Structures are given as C-alpha cells and as structure tokens.
Tab-separated table of C-alpha atoms and ligand atoms in Angstrom:
chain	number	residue	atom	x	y	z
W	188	UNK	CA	-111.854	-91.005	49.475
W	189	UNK	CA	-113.366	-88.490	51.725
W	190	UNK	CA	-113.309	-90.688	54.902
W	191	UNK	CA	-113.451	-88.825	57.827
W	192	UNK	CA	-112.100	-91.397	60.142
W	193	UNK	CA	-111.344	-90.010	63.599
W	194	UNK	CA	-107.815	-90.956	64.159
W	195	UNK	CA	-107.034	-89.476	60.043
W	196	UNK	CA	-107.843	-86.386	62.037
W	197	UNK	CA	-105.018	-86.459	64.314
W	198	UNK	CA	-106.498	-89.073	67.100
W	199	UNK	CA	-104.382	-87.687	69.864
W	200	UNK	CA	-104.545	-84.525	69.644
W	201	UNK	CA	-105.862	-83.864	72.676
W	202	UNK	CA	-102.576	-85.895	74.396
W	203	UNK	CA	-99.347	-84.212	75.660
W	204	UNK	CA	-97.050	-82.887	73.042
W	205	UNK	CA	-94.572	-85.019	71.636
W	206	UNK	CA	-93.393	-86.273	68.232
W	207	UNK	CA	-95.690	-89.273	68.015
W	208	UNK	CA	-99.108	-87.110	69.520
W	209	UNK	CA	-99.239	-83.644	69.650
W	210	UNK	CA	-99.515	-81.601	66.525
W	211	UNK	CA	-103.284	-82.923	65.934
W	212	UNK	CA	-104.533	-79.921	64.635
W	213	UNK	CA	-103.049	-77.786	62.283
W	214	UNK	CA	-103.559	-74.496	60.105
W	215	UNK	CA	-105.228	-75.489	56.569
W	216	UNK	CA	-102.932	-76.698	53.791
W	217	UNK	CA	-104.366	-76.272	50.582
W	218	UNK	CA	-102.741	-78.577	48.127
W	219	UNK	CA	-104.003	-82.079	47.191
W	220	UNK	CA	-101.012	-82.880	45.673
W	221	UNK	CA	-96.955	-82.458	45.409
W	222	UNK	CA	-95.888	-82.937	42.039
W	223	UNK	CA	-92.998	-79.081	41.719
W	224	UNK	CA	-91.367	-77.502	43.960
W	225	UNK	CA	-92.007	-74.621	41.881
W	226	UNK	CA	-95.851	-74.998	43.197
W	227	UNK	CA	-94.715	-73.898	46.662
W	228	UNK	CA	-94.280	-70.649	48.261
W	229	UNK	CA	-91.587	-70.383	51.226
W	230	UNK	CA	-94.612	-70.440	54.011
W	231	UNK	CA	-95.494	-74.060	52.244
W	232	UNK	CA	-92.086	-74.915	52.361
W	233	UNK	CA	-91.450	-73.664	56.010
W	234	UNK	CA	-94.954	-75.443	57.356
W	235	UNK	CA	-93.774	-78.500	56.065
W	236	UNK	CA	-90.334	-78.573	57.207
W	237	UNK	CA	-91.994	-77.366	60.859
W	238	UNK	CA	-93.991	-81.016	60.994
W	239	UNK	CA	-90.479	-82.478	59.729
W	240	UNK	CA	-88.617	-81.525	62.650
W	241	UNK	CA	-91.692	-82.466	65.068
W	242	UNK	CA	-91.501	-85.901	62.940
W	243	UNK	CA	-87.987	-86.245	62.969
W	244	UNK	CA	-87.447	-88.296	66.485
W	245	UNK	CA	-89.656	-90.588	65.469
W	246	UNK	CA	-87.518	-92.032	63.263
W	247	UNK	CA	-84.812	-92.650	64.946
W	248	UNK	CA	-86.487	-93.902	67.773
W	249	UNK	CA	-87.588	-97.733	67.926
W	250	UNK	CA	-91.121	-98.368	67.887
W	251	UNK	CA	-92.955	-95.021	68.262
W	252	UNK	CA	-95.297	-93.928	65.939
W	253	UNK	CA	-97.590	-91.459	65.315
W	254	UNK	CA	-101.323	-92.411	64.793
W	255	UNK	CA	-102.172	-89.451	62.713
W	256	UNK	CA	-102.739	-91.059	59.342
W	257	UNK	CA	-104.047	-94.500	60.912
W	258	UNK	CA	-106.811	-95.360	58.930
W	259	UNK	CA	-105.440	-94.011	56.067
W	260	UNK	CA	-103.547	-96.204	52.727
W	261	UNK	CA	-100.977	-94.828	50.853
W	262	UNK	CA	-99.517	-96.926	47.891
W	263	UNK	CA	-96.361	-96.429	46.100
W	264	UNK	CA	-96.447	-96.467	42.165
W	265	UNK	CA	-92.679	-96.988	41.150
W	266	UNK	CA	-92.065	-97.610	37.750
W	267	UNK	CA	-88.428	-96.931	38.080
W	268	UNK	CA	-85.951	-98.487	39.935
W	269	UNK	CA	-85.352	-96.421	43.659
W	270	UNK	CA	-84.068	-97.430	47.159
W	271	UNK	CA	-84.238	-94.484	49.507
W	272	UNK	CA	-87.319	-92.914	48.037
W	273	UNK	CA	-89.472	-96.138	47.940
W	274	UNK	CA	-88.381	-97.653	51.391
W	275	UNK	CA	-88.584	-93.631	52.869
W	276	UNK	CA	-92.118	-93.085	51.423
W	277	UNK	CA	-92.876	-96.876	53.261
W	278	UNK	CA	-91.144	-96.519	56.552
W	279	UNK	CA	-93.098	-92.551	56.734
W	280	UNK	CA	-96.451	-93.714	56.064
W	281	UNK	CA	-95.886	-96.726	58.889
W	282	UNK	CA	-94.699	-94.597	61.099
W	283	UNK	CA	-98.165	-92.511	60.767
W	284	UNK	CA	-99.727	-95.925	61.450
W	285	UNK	CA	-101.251	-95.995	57.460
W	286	UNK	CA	-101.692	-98.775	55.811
W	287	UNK	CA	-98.986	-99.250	52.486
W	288	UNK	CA	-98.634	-100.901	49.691
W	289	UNK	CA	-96.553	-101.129	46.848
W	290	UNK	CA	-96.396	-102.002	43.111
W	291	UNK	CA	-93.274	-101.377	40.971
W	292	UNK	CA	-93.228	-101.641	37.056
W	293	UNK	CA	-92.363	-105.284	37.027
W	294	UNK	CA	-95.233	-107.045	37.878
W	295	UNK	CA	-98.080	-105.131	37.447
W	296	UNK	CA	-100.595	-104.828	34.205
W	297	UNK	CA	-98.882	-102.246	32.533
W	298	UNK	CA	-96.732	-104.901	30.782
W	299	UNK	CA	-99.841	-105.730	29.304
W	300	UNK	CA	-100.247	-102.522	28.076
W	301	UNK	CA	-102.238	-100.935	30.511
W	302	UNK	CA	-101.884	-97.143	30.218
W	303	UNK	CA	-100.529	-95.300	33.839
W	304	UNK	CA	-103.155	-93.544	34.497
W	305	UNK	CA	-106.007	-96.956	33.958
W	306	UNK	CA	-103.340	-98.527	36.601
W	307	UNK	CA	-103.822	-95.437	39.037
W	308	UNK	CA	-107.617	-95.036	38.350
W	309	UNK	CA	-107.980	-98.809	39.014
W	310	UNK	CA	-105.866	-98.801	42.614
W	311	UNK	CA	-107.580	-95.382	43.643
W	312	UNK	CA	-110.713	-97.248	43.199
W	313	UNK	CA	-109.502	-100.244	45.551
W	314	UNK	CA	-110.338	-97.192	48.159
W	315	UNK	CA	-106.457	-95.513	49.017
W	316	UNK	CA	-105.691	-91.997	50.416
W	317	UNK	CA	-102.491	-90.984	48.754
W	318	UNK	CA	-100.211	-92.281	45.667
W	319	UNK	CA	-96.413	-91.817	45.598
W	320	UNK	CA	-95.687	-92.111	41.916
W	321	UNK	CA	-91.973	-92.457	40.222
W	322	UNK	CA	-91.900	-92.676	36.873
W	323	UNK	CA	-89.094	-92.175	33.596
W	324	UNK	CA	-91.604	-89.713	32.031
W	325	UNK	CA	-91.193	-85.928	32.658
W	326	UNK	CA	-95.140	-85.250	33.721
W	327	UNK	CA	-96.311	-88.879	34.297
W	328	UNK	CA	-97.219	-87.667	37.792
W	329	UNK	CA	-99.428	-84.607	36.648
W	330	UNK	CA	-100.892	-86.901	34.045
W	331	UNK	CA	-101.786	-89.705	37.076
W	332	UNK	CA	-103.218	-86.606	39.027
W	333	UNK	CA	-105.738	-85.392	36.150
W	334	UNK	CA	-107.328	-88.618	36.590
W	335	UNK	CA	-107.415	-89.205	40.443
W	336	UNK	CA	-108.974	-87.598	43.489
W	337	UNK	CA	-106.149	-89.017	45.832
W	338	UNK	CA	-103.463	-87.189	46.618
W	339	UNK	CA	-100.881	-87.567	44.016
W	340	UNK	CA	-96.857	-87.508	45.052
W	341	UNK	CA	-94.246	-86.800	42.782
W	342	UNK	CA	-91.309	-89.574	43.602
W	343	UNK	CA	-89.288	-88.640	40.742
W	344	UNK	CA	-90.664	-88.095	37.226
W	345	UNK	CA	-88.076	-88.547	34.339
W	346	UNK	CA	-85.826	-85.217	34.311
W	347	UNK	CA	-88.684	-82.898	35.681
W	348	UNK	CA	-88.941	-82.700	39.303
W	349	UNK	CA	-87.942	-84.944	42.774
W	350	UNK	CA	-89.835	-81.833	45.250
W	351	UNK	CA	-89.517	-84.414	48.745
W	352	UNK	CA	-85.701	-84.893	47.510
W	353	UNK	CA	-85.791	-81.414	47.228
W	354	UNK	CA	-87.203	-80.469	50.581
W	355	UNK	CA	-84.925	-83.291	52.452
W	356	UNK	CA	-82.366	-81.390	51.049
W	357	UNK	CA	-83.310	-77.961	51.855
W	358	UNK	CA	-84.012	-79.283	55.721
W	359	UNK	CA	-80.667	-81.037	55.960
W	360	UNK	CA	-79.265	-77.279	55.038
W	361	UNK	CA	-81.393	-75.963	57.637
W	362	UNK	CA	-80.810	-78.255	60.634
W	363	UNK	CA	-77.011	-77.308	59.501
W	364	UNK	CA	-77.270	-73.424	59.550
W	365	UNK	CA	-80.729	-72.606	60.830
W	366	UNK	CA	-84.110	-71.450	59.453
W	367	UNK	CA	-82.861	-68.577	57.815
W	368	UNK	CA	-81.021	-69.175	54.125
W	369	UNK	CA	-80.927	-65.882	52.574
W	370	UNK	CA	-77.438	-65.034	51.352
W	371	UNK	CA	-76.770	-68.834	51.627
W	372	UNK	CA	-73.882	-70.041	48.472
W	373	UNK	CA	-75.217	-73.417	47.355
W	374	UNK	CA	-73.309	-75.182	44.703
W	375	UNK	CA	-75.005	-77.634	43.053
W	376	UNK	CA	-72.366	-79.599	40.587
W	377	UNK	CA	-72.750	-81.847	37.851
W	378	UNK	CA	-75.515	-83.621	35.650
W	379	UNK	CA	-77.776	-80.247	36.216
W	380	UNK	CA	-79.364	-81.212	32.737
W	381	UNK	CA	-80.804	-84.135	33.256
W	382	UNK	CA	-81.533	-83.942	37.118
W	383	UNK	CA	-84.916	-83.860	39.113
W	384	UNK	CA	-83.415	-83.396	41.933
W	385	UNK	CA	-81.338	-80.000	40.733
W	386	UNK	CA	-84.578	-78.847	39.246
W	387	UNK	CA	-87.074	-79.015	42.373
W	388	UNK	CA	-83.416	-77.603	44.754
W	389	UNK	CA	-83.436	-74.953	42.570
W	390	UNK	CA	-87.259	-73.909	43.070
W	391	UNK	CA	-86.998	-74.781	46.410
W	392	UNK	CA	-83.390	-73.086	47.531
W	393	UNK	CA	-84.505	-69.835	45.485
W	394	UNK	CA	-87.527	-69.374	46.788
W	395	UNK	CA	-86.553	-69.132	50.348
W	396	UNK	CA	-83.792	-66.885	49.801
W	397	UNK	CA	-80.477	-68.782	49.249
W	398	UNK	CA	-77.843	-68.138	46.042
W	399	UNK	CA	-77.566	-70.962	44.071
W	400	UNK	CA	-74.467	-71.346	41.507
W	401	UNK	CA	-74.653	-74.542	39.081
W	402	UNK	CA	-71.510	-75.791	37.811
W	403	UNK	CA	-70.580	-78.640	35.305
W	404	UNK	CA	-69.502	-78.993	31.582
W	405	UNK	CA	-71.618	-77.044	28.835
W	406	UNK	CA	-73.174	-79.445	27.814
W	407	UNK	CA	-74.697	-80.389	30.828
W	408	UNK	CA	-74.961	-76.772	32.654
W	409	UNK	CA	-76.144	-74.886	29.490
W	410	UNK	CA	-75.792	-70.683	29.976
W	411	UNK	CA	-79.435	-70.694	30.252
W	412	UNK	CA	-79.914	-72.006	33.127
W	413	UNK	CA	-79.242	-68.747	34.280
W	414	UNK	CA	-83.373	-67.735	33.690
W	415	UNK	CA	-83.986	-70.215	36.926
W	416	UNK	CA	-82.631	-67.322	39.043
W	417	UNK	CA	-79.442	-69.221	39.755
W	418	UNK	CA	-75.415	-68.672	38.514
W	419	UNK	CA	-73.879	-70.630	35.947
W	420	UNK	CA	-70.482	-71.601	36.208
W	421	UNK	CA	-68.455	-74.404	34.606
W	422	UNK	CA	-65.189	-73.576	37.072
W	423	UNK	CA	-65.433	-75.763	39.878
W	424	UNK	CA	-62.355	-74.907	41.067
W	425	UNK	CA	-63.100	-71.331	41.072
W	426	UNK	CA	-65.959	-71.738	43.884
W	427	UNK	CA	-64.958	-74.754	45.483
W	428	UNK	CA	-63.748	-71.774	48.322
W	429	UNK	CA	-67.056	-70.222	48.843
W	430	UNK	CA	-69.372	-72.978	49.463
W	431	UNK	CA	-71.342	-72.904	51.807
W	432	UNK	CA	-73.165	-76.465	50.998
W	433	UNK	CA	-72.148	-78.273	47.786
W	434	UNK	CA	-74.252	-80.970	46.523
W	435	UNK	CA	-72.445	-83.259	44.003
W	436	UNK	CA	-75.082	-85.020	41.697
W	437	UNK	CA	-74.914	-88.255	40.049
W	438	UNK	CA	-73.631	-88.557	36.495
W	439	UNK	CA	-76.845	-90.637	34.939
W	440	UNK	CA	-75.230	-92.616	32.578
W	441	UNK	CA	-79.150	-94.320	32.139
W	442	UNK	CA	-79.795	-90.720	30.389
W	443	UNK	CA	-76.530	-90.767	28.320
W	444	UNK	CA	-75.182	-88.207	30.175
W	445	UNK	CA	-71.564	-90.196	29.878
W	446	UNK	CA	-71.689	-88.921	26.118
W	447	UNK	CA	-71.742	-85.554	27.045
W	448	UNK	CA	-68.053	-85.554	27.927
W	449	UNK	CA	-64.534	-86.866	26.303
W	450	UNK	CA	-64.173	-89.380	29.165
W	451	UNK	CA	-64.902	-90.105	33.213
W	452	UNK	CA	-61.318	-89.178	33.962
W	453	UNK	CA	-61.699	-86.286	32.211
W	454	UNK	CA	-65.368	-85.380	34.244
W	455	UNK	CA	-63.512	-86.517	37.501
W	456	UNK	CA	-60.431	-83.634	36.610
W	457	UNK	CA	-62.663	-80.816	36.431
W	458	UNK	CA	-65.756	-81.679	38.076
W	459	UNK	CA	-65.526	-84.274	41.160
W	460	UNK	CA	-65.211	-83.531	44.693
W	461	UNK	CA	-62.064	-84.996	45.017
W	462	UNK	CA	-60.023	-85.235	48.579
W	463	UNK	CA	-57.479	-82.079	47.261
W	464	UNK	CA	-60.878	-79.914	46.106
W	465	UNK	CA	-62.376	-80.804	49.900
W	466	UNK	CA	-59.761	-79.632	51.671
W	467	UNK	CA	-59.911	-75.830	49.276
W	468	UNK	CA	-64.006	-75.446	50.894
W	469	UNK	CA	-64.640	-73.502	54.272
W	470	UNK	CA	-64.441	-75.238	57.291
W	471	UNK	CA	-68.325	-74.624	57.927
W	472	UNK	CA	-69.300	-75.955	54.617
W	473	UNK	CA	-71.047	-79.246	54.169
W	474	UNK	CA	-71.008	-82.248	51.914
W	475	UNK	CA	-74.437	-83.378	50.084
W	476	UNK	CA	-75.057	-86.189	47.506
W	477	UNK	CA	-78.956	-87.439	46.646
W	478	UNK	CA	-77.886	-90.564	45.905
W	479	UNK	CA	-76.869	-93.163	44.388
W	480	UNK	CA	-73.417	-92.076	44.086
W	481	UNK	CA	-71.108	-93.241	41.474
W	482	UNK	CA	-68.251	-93.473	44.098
W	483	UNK	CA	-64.366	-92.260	42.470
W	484	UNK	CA	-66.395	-90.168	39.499
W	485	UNK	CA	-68.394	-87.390	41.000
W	486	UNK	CA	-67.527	-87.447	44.472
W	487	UNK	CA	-64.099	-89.311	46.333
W	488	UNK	CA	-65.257	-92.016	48.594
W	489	UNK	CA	-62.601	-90.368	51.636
W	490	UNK	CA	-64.972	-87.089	51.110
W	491	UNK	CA	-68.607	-88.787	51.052
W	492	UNK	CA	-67.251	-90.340	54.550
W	493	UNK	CA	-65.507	-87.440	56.522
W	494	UNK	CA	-67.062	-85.782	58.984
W	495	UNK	CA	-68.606	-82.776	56.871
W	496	UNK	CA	-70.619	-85.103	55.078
W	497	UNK	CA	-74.171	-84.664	55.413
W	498	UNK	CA	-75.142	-87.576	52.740
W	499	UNK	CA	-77.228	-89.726	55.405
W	500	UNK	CA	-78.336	-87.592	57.316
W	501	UNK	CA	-79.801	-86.488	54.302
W	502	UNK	CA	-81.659	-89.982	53.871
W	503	UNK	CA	-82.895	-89.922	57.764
W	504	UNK	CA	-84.392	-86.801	57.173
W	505	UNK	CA	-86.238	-87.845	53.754
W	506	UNK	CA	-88.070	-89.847	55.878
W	507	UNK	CA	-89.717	-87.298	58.413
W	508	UNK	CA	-89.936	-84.959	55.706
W	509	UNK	CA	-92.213	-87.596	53.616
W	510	UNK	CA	-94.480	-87.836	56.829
W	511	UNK	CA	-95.015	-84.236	56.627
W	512	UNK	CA	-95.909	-84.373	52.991
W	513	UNK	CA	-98.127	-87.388	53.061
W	514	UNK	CA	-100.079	-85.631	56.500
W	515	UNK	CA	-100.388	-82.363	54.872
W	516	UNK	CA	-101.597	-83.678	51.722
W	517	UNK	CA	-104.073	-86.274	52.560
W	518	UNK	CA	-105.291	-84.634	55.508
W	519	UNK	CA	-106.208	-81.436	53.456
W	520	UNK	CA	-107.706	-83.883	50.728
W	521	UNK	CA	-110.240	-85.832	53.785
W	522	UNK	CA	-111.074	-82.487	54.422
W	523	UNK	CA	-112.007	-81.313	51.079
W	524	UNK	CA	-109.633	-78.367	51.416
W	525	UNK	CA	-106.996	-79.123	49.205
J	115	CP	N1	-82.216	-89.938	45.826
J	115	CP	C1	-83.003	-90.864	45.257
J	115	CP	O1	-84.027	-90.559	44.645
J	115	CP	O2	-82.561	-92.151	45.401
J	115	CP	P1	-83.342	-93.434	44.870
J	115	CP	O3	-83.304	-93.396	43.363
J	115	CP	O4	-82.607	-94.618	45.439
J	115	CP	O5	-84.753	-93.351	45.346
C-alpha cells in the first residue's frame, strides 16, 4: 500500500476533458472503505454518482479506458455465488486500467479452514490496492476491514448491506428523473427481510430526500421497519398507482424466505408485478429489479421487458458506478486521507 504511482494519481489530468482523461484531480474523499450505505451522507452519495456519470460512456464505448487507477490491483473476494456484481467490479477496475484478480470460495484455502480474514491479510500482503468482498455473513466485510489497510468493498454481505447495488440503483432513479429526489414515492416490494439490497436503498434513498414505502407479507415486511424512516405497507395493490419507481426484489428461497408464505401462487396474487398491476402504475413510473429475478413469481416476464423497464440499464450503470467507488476509495487510501 501507499504507492504513489503517478498515473494512480490521475495520469492525464492535465489532458482535455473527457470520460477516459479529465477528472484527474478531485476534492478529498475521506473514506477507505464502503462497507453501509448508512456510512454516507448525500454530498458522498452525490460526489460519487458525479464521477459515475463522467464514467458512464466509457462503458458503453469499445475500447476506451481511463488510466486513472493504472498501477493499481484490485481483487475480488467472492465467497458467494454473483454474476453482475463480480463481472461489474472486473470490467470497472479494467476500464481504470488496474490490474484484477479474482478468487471465489471454491478454490481457495478457506476449505482448509483458513479463517476470512488470514485469506484477506495473506492477498493484501501479495501488495493489492482495493478488495471487493461478498460474503453469506452479515459483517464479514467489516470483519475483513479490521484487519487490512486496503480499501475494503462491501459486494454483498449476508442480509446486511449491497451499498454499490444501492447506489446503481439510486443513479438509475436519477438519470430517470434528475438529481433532485425529494418527494420521490419509491416502492420497494418483497423479501425486505432478508435483502441487502433493500437495506443499503433504504439508507441511501432516505438520505437524499426520497419517500420510501416497503410492501410485502408480515412476515417478511415486519411493522418495524417503520424506525428506518420508511412506510410499511403489505397492500400492493393499494400503491401500485402512486409509484413513482418500484423495485421488485427477489424472493431468496437460499434464506428460506419460500417458508414465509402459504405458497408461490399465493406470493405471486398479492405481491408480483404482474402485467394487470403494470398497467394500474403512472405512465412516468419505472420498472427496477437487482437481480436475479425469479421470472413468473415476483415480477411477469412481459413487465421486466416493456419499455418502462429500467432492469439493465440498471446493470450498465453498476458498472460506472463501481469505477467511482473503487477511484474514490483507493485514491483517498494512496493518499493517506481516507
Ligand atoms: N444484484 C446482484 O447482486 O446480482 P448478483 O448476485 O448476480 O451479483
């Protein structure tokens, strides 16, 4: 750690502005790490979803990059299964020219019974800049962090927090409606319970201003819920008019969240986004989903495919959010302000 290579420190800064140069130097950022949501104030939140939206032609261009983390490694810790997360985190540190590397679960020394933070001690010490960490256990990430001075990335831990699902979120809602969310309805519907990804929306979406309404069965959506600053409902049909974005969330099954209801039918009856339920929201109101979707139970596949569907634009902007994070973070690490 502490390299101060010249290109980590934005090697073109000096060139003309555009998403792959420009942008070199920046106010300070002061955390080493993202493992909540709940750790960010709106200015964080707005600073990193300004470098987004510089980032954000990169990747849909072919080929550019930007070269301000070249130099740099980032490695991605997943000990849980993921597909938009782990290839995002990958294809965002490439396209800031860093080095990356992976190592899931399978594979690695922890089947021997290495603990998870020896296995994050021991890469650190191969000389990285930045872990992305995904893990089933609620605090595994904060528990890595304790023991590192890398930054540290919350992918996902167990049913605490998903914060860069959370902020691709918040920016897809933003590139909708613009910059300013107060007074914004989002409905977030489903396995609220169990979800990361509800949890760090919720920080994040209160925080800047926006109402948020939760809505599933009781046992998923308990009453209080309601000391997160959001609404409880468990009425979907009742709000399903005055969305303004709904996000349906998977029903995890792989946290036995099928046994918290009679039956999937039953779920799909009062709680899916069905075609009939689409047609009740606004005309200006949008579709999200985090993904993976369990297609005919939480959402209709006709209604994750019309045109108000946000869902991949959602995963297209995970990606230049994640080069925000992972320039923020180890940039303010290198320079010992984090
Ligand atoms: N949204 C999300 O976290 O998807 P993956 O589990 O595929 O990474």
């Amino acid at each position: 750690m502490n390299r101060t290579s010249p290109s980590s420190q934005g090697s073109s800064s000096s060139a003309a502005a555009g998403p792959g140069r420009g942008m070199g130097s920046v106010p300070a950022w002061r955390h080493r790490d993202l493992l909540s949501l709940a750790d960010l104030s709106a200015a964080d939140m707005n600073r990193i979803f300004d470098l987004a939206k510089h980032y954000l032609p990169l990747v849909t261009s072919r080929g550019e990059r930007s070269s301000h983390l070249a130099g740099c490694s980032v490695v991605s810790l997943f000990f849980e299964d993921s597909t938009r997360t782990r290839l995002s985190f990958a294809r965002a540190a490439q396209l800031l020219s860093a080095d990356v590397f992976e190592l899931t679960g399978k594979g690695s020394s922890t089947s021997k019974g290495e603990t998870i933070f020896d296995t994050a001690m021991n890469v650190e010490a191969m000389g990285i800049d930045a872990l992305v960490v995904r893990h089933n256990m609620s605090g595994a990430t904060k528990l890595i962090a304790d023991h590192v001075s890398c930054s540290v990335v919350n992918a996902g831990d167990g049913r605490h927090e998903h914060p860069t699902q959370g902020l691709l979120d918040i920016f897809t809602i933003r590139q909708h409606f613009g910059p300013d969310l107060a007074g914004k309805h989002i409905v977030i519907v489903g396995d609220i319970v169990n979800s990361r990804v509800a949890r760090s929306n919720i920080y994040g979406l209160t925080t800047l201003g926006a109402n948020v309404t939760v809505v599933g069965p009781p046992t998923l959506v308990p009453a209080d819920l309601e000391c997160l600053g959001v609404t409880v409902s468990h009425d979907l049909d009742s709000i399903v008019s005055e969305v303004d974005a709904i996000m349906m969330l998977r029903v995890q099954f792989e946290r036995l969240a099928g046994q918290a209801f009679p039956s999937a039918p039953e779920y799909r009856r009062r709680f899916a986004l069905t075609r009939e339920r689409a047609h009740r929201m606004p005309d200006h109101a949008v579709v999200m989903h985090p993904g993976p979707m369990n297609r005919g139970l939480e959402i209709d596949s006709e209604v994750a495919s019309h045109t108000r569907s946000v869902i991949l634009r959602q995963v297209t902007h995970g990606v230049a959010i994640r080069m925000a994070v992972l320039r923020l973070l180890v940039q303010a690490n290198e320079r010992g302000m984090a």
